[in-house]
Amino acid sequence: MERDIVTQEIRLTEKDIEKGLLKKEFELHFQPRIQVSTGKMTGAEALLRWEHPIYGKIPPNQCIPLAEANGLIIPIGIWTLETAFWQVRYWTDQGHSSFVISLNLSIKSIEDPVIYDVIEKLIRFYKVEPSRIEIEITETSYIENTRVYGVVEKLRLLGIRVAIDDFGVGYSSLHRLKSLHADTIKIDRSFIQNIYHSREDQVIVSSIMHIANHLGKRVVAEGIEKYEQVQVLKSFGCHEMQGFLFSKAVSPDDFELLLEEDRRYYH
Ligand code: C2E
Ligand code: MG
Ligand code: MG
């Protein structure tokens, strides 16, 4: 990897990602998802973290696009799935048996038939209840790739949950929700940021909630940073939320502490 002297930009190469995977420089961190009505943790979103020995933390937004361009997104997706299944098995054995872990998969991964086979094998190998795993697909990529609808439906038949991520930033219209196979809708942070004083955002979010409720889908609000946002979401009957107000994404060890704290409080 080189650093561009003029822009100070890090230039990642295919080799860096390959080495990173081999040398176990990647980790999944977990950001809690919270039930709006009770404050109880329902699970977490697994987010990719890369600690490079020289350049330090490399955010997913920097390495995912490169991995998508050079095909390494497939081994990254497989690694993410395997790690998430392993963690769910491990935490279940520790007595935490009801939370759901969601993970992000690039549309390129979903399109690759290898990924379906991997998921099927992981369910059998780790004996994880499939509904404990939710796969997040960004709205824009999902809408643009109608050919993945069949794969997504097959995954749901296995019992895997599917979420539409960053909902609202794409160009889809609300009636499209009907044809998108999904269990959960994650409303993008941009609609939540100013929801406590923006009438427009309130109208948009409550409309999404209304339609999602009628279609039997769960709604998660992303990027909660202020208590005022929680109050509005509560009044709309939003199901779940996540954001820095509760916790940023934390290491597996720290997430286990959160699981234990949650269990002590709610049992
Ligand atoms: P995303 O899936 O929408 O994930 C949410 C992002 O918002 C995360 O950034 C999270 O740290 C951040 N976030 C959460 N709460 C707050 C908040 O209250 N305020 C603000 N300002 N930000 C908040 P992160 O981890 O940098 O991930 C960025 C994107 O990279 C993700 O967006 C997802 O699209 C992608 N990504 C992350 N992990 C993976 C992965 O394992 N595979 C793939 N294909 N993509 C991934
Ligand atoms: Mg996500
Ligand atoms: Mg998102």
Coordinates of C-alpha atoms and ligand atoms in Angstrom, one line a residue:
M1 CA 0.0 0.0 0.0
E2 CA 1.3 3.4 -0.9
R3 CA 0.4 6.8 0.5
D4 CA -0.1 9.5 -2.2
I5 CA 2.3 12.3 -1.2
V6 CA 0.1 15.0 -2.7
T7 CA -3.4 14.0 -1.4
Q8 CA -2.3 11.9 1.6
E9 CA -4.7 9.3 0.2
I10 CA -3.9 5.7 1.0
R11 CA -3.7 3.6 -2.2
L12 CA -4.9 0.1 -1.3
T13 CA -4.0 -2.7 -3.6
E14 CA -5.5 -6.2 -4.1
K15 CA -2.5 -7.6 -2.3
D16 CA -3.1 -5.5 0.8
I17 CA -6.6 -7.0 1.2
E18 CA -5.4 -10.6 0.5
K19 CA -2.7 -10.1 3.1
G20 CA -5.1 -8.5 5.5
L21 CA -7.4 -11.5 5.3
L22 CA -4.6 -14.0 5.7
K23 CA -3.0 -12.2 8.6
K24 CA -6.3 -11.8 10.4
E25 CA -6.2 -8.0 10.3
F26 CA -9.9 -7.9 9.8
E27 CA -12.4 -7.9 12.7
L28 CA -16.1 -7.6 13.1
H29 CA -17.3 -5.0 15.6
F30 CA -20.9 -5.0 16.8
Q31 CA -23.3 -2.0 17.2
P32 CA -26.3 -2.8 19.4
R33 CA -29.8 -2.6 18.0
I34 CA -32.3 -1.5 20.6
Q35 CA -36.1 -2.0 20.8
V36 CA -37.7 1.4 20.9
S37 CA -40.6 0.6 23.2
T38 CA -38.5 -1.1 25.9
G39 CA -34.9 -0.1 25.5
K40 CA -33.9 -3.7 25.4
M41 CA -31.2 -4.9 23.1
T42 CA -32.5 -7.0 20.2
G43 CA -29.2 -7.7 18.7
A44 CA -26.4 -6.0 16.8
E45 CA -25.1 -5.0 13.4
A46 CA -21.7 -6.5 12.5
L47 CA -19.5 -3.9 10.9
L48 CA -16.1 -4.6 9.3
R49 CA -13.0 -3.2 10.9
W50 CA -9.5 -3.4 9.4
E51 CA -6.5 -2.6 11.5
H52 CA -3.6 -2.3 9.1
P53 CA -0.1 -2.8 10.7
I54 CA 1.2 0.5 9.2
Y55 CA -1.8 2.6 8.3
G56 CA -4.0 1.8 11.3
K57 CA -7.7 1.7 11.0
I58 CA -9.1 1.6 7.4
P59 CA -12.8 2.4 7.3
P60 CA -15.1 0.0 5.3
N61 CA -16.1 2.8 3.0
Q62 CA -12.5 2.9 1.8
C63 CA -11.8 -0.9 1.4
I64 CA -15.2 -2.2 0.3
P65 CA -15.3 -0.3 -3.1
L66 CA -11.9 -1.6 -4.0
A67 CA -12.8 -5.1 -2.9
E68 CA -15.9 -4.9 -5.1
A69 CA -13.8 -3.8 -8.1
N70 CA -11.2 -6.6 -7.8
G71 CA -13.5 -9.5 -6.8
L72 CA -12.1 -9.8 -3.3
I73 CA -15.5 -8.9 -1.9
I74 CA -16.4 -12.6 -2.3
P75 CA -13.7 -13.8 0.2
I76 CA -14.5 -10.8 2.5
G77 CA -18.2 -11.7 2.4
I78 CA -17.4 -15.4 3.2
W79 CA -15.2 -14.3 6.0
T80 CA -17.9 -12.0 7.4
L81 CA -20.5 -14.7 7.3
E82 CA -18.3 -17.3 8.9
T83 CA -17.3 -14.9 11.7
A84 CA -20.9 -13.9 12.3
F85 CA -22.1 -17.5 12.5
W86 CA -19.3 -18.4 14.8
Q87 CA -20.0 -15.5 17.1
V88 CA -23.7 -16.4 17.3
R89 CA -22.9 -20.0 18.1
Y90 CA -20.4 -18.9 20.7
W91 CA -22.7 -16.3 22.4
T92 CA -25.6 -18.8 22.3
D93 CA -23.4 -21.3 24.2
Q94 CA -22.8 -18.5 26.7
G95 CA -26.6 -18.4 27.3
H96 CA -27.5 -15.5 25.0
S97 CA -30.0 -17.2 22.8
S98 CA -32.4 -14.6 21.5
F99 CA -30.6 -11.8 19.8
V100 CA -30.2 -11.3 16.0
I101 CA -26.9 -10.4 14.3
S102 CA -27.2 -8.5 11.1
L103 CA -24.4 -8.2 8.6
N104 CA -23.7 -6.3 5.4
L105 CA -23.2 -8.1 2.2
S106 CA -22.4 -6.4 -1.1
I107 CA -24.8 -7.1 -3.9
K108 CA -21.8 -8.7 -5.8
S109 CA -21.7 -11.3 -3.0
I110 CA -25.4 -12.0 -3.1
E111 CA -25.2 -12.5 -6.9
D112 CA -22.4 -15.1 -6.5
P113 CA -23.9 -18.6 -6.2
V114 CA -21.1 -19.6 -3.8
I115 CA -22.5 -17.3 -1.1
Y116 CA -25.9 -19.2 -0.9
D117 CA -24.0 -22.5 -0.6
V118 CA -21.8 -21.1 2.1
I119 CA -24.8 -19.8 4.1
E120 CA -26.5 -23.2 3.8
K121 CA -23.4 -25.0 5.0
L122 CA -22.8 -22.5 7.9
I123 CA -26.4 -23.0 9.2
R124 CA -25.7 -26.8 9.3
F125 CA -22.1 -26.6 10.6
Y126 CA -22.8 -24.1 13.5
K127 CA -26.3 -25.3 14.1
V128 CA -27.5 -21.7 14.3
E129 CA -31.2 -20.9 14.0
P130 CA -31.3 -19.1 10.6
S131 CA -33.6 -16.4 11.9
R132 CA -30.8 -15.2 14.2
I133 CA -28.9 -13.9 11.1
E134 CA -30.1 -11.0 9.1
I135 CA -28.4 -9.9 5.8
E136 CA -28.4 -6.2 5.0
I137 CA -28.5 -5.2 1.4
T138 CA -28.4 -1.5 0.4
E139 CA -31.6 -0.3 -1.1
T140 CA -30.0 1.2 -4.3
S141 CA -28.1 -2.0 -5.2
Y142 CA -31.1 -4.2 -4.4
I143 CA -33.5 -2.2 -6.6
E144 CA -31.0 -2.1 -9.5
N145 CA -30.4 -5.9 -9.5
T146 CA -33.8 -7.5 -10.0
R147 CA -31.9 -10.8 -10.8
V148 CA -31.0 -11.2 -7.1
Y149 CA -34.6 -11.3 -6.1
G150 CA -34.7 -15.0 -6.6
V151 CA -31.6 -15.6 -4.4
V152 CA -33.0 -13.3 -1.7
E153 CA -36.2 -15.3 -1.7
K154 CA -34.2 -18.6 -1.5
L155 CA -32.3 -17.2 1.5
R156 CA -35.6 -16.3 3.2
L157 CA -36.9 -19.8 2.6
L158 CA -33.9 -21.0 4.5
G159 CA -35.1 -18.8 7.4
I160 CA -32.4 -16.1 7.0
R161 CA -33.7 -12.6 7.6
V162 CA -33.2 -9.9 5.0
A163 CA -33.0 -6.1 5.6
I164 CA -33.0 -3.3 3.2
D165 CA -30.2 -0.9 4.3
D166 CA -30.0 2.9 3.9
F167 CA -33.6 3.0 2.9
G168 CA -34.8 6.3 1.4
V169 CA -31.5 7.5 -0.2
G170 CA -32.1 5.6 -3.4
Y171 CA -34.6 6.5 -6.1
S172 CA -37.1 3.9 -5.3
S173 CA -40.6 4.9 -4.6
L174 CA -42.6 3.7 -1.6
H175 CA -44.8 1.4 -3.7
R176 CA -41.6 -0.6 -4.6
L177 CA -41.5 -1.8 -1.0
K178 CA -44.2 -4.2 -2.0
S179 CA -42.1 -6.1 -4.5
L180 CA -38.8 -6.1 -2.4
H181 CA -38.5 -9.3 -0.5
A182 CA -37.4 -8.3 3.0
D183 CA -38.2 -8.6 6.7
T184 CA -36.7 -5.3 7.8
I185 CA -36.3 -1.8 6.5
K186 CA -33.4 0.3 7.9
I187 CA -34.2 4.0 7.5
D188 CA -31.1 6.0 6.5
R189 CA -29.6 8.3 9.1
S190 CA -30.2 11.4 6.9
F191 CA -34.0 11.2 7.6
I192 CA -33.4 10.7 11.3
Q193 CA -30.8 13.4 12.0
N194 CA -33.2 16.3 12.2
I195 CA -36.4 14.4 12.8
Y196 CA -37.2 16.2 16.0
H197 CA -37.6 19.6 14.3
S198 CA -38.1 18.7 10.6
R199 CA -41.7 18.4 9.7
E200 CA -40.7 17.0 6.2
D201 CA -38.6 14.2 7.8
Q202 CA -41.4 13.4 10.2
V203 CA -43.8 13.0 7.3
I204 CA -41.4 10.8 5.4
V205 CA -40.5 8.5 8.3
S206 CA -44.1 8.1 9.6
S207 CA -45.2 7.3 6.0
I208 CA -42.5 4.6 5.7
M209 CA -43.6 3.3 9.1
H210 CA -47.2 3.2 8.1
I211 CA -46.5 1.3 4.9
A212 CA -44.0 -1.1 6.5
N213 CA -46.5 -1.9 9.2
H214 CA -49.1 -2.8 6.7
L215 CA -46.7 -5.0 4.8
G216 CA -45.6 -6.7 8.0
K217 CA -42.0 -5.5 7.9
R218 CA -39.9 -4.3 10.9
V219 CA -38.4 -0.8 10.8
V220 CA -35.0 0.2 12.2
A221 CA -34.0 3.8 12.5
E222 CA -30.2 4.4 12.0
G223 CA -27.9 7.0 13.4
I224 CA -29.6 7.9 16.7
E225 CA -27.4 10.5 18.5
K226 CA -30.0 12.5 20.6
Y227 CA -32.7 11.6 23.0
E228 CA -35.1 13.9 21.2
Q229 CA -34.9 11.6 18.1
V230 CA -36.0 8.6 20.3
Q231 CA -39.1 10.5 21.6
V232 CA -40.3 11.1 18.0
L233 CA -39.5 7.5 16.9
K234 CA -41.4 6.2 19.9
S235 CA -44.5 8.3 19.1
F236 CA -44.4 6.8 15.5
G237 CA -44.2 3.2 16.8
C238 CA -40.8 2.6 15.2
H239 CA -39.6 -0.9 16.2
E240 CA -35.8 -0.7 16.6
M241 CA -33.0 1.9 16.5
Q242 CA -29.3 2.0 16.6
G243 CA -26.8 4.8 17.0
F244 CA -24.0 6.5 18.9
L245 CA -26.5 7.5 21.6
F246 CA -26.5 3.9 22.8
S247 CA -23.1 2.7 21.6
K248 CA -20.8 2.8 18.6
A249 CA -19.7 -0.6 17.1
V250 CA -17.6 -2.3 19.8
S251 CA -15.2 -5.3 19.9
P252 CA -16.7 -8.8 20.4
D253 CA -15.5 -8.8 24.0
D254 CA -17.1 -5.5 24.8
F255 CA -20.3 -6.6 23.0
E256 CA -20.4 -9.6 25.3
L257 CA -20.3 -7.3 28.3
L258 CA -23.3 -5.4 26.8
L259 CA -25.2 -8.7 26.4
E260 CA -24.6 -9.6 30.0
E261 CA -25.6 -6.1 31.2
D262 CA -28.8 -6.3 29.2
R263 CA -29.6 -9.8 30.5
R264 CA -29.1 -8.6 34.1
Y265 CA -31.3 -5.6 33.6
Y266 CA -34.2 -7.3 31.7
H267 CA -34.4 -10.7 33.5
Ligands
C2E1 P1 -24.2 0.8 7.2 O1 -24.4 -0.6 6.9 O2 -25.3 1.7 6.9 O3 -23.7 1.0 8.6 C1 -23.9 2.1 9.5 C2 -22.8 3.0 9.6 O4 -23.2 4.1 10.3 C3 -21.5 2.4 10.3 O5 -20.4 3.0 9.7 C4 -21.7 2.9 11.7 O6 -20.6 3.0 12.5 C5 -22.3 4.3 11.4 N1 -23.1 4.8 12.6 C6 -23.8 4.1 13.4 N2 -24.4 4.9 14.3 C7 -24.1 6.2 14.0 C8 -24.5 7.5 14.5 O7 -25.2 7.6 15.5 N3 -24.0 8.6 13.9 C9 -23.1 8.5 12.8 N4 -22.7 9.6 12.3 N5 -22.8 7.3 12.3 C10 -23.3 6.1 12.9 P2 -19.2 2.1 9.2 O8 -18.9 1.0 10.2 O9 -18.1 3.1 8.9 O10 -19.7 1.5 7.9 C11 -20.0 2.2 6.8 C12 -20.6 1.4 5.7 O11 -19.7 0.4 5.2 C13 -21.8 0.5 6.2 O12 -23.0 1.3 6.2 C14 -21.9 -0.6 5.1 O13 -22.6 -0.2 4.0 C15 -20.4 -0.8 4.8 N6 -19.9 -2.0 5.5 C16 -19.6 -2.1 6.8 N7 -19.2 -3.4 7.1 C17 -19.3 -4.1 6.0 C18 -19.1 -5.5 5.6 O14 -18.8 -6.3 6.5 N8 -19.4 -5.8 4.3 C19 -19.9 -4.9 3.4 N9 -20.1 -5.3 2.1 N10 -20.1 -3.6 3.7 C20 -19.8 -3.2 5.0
MG2 MG -25.8 -1.8 7.4
MG3 MG -27.2 1.8 6.9

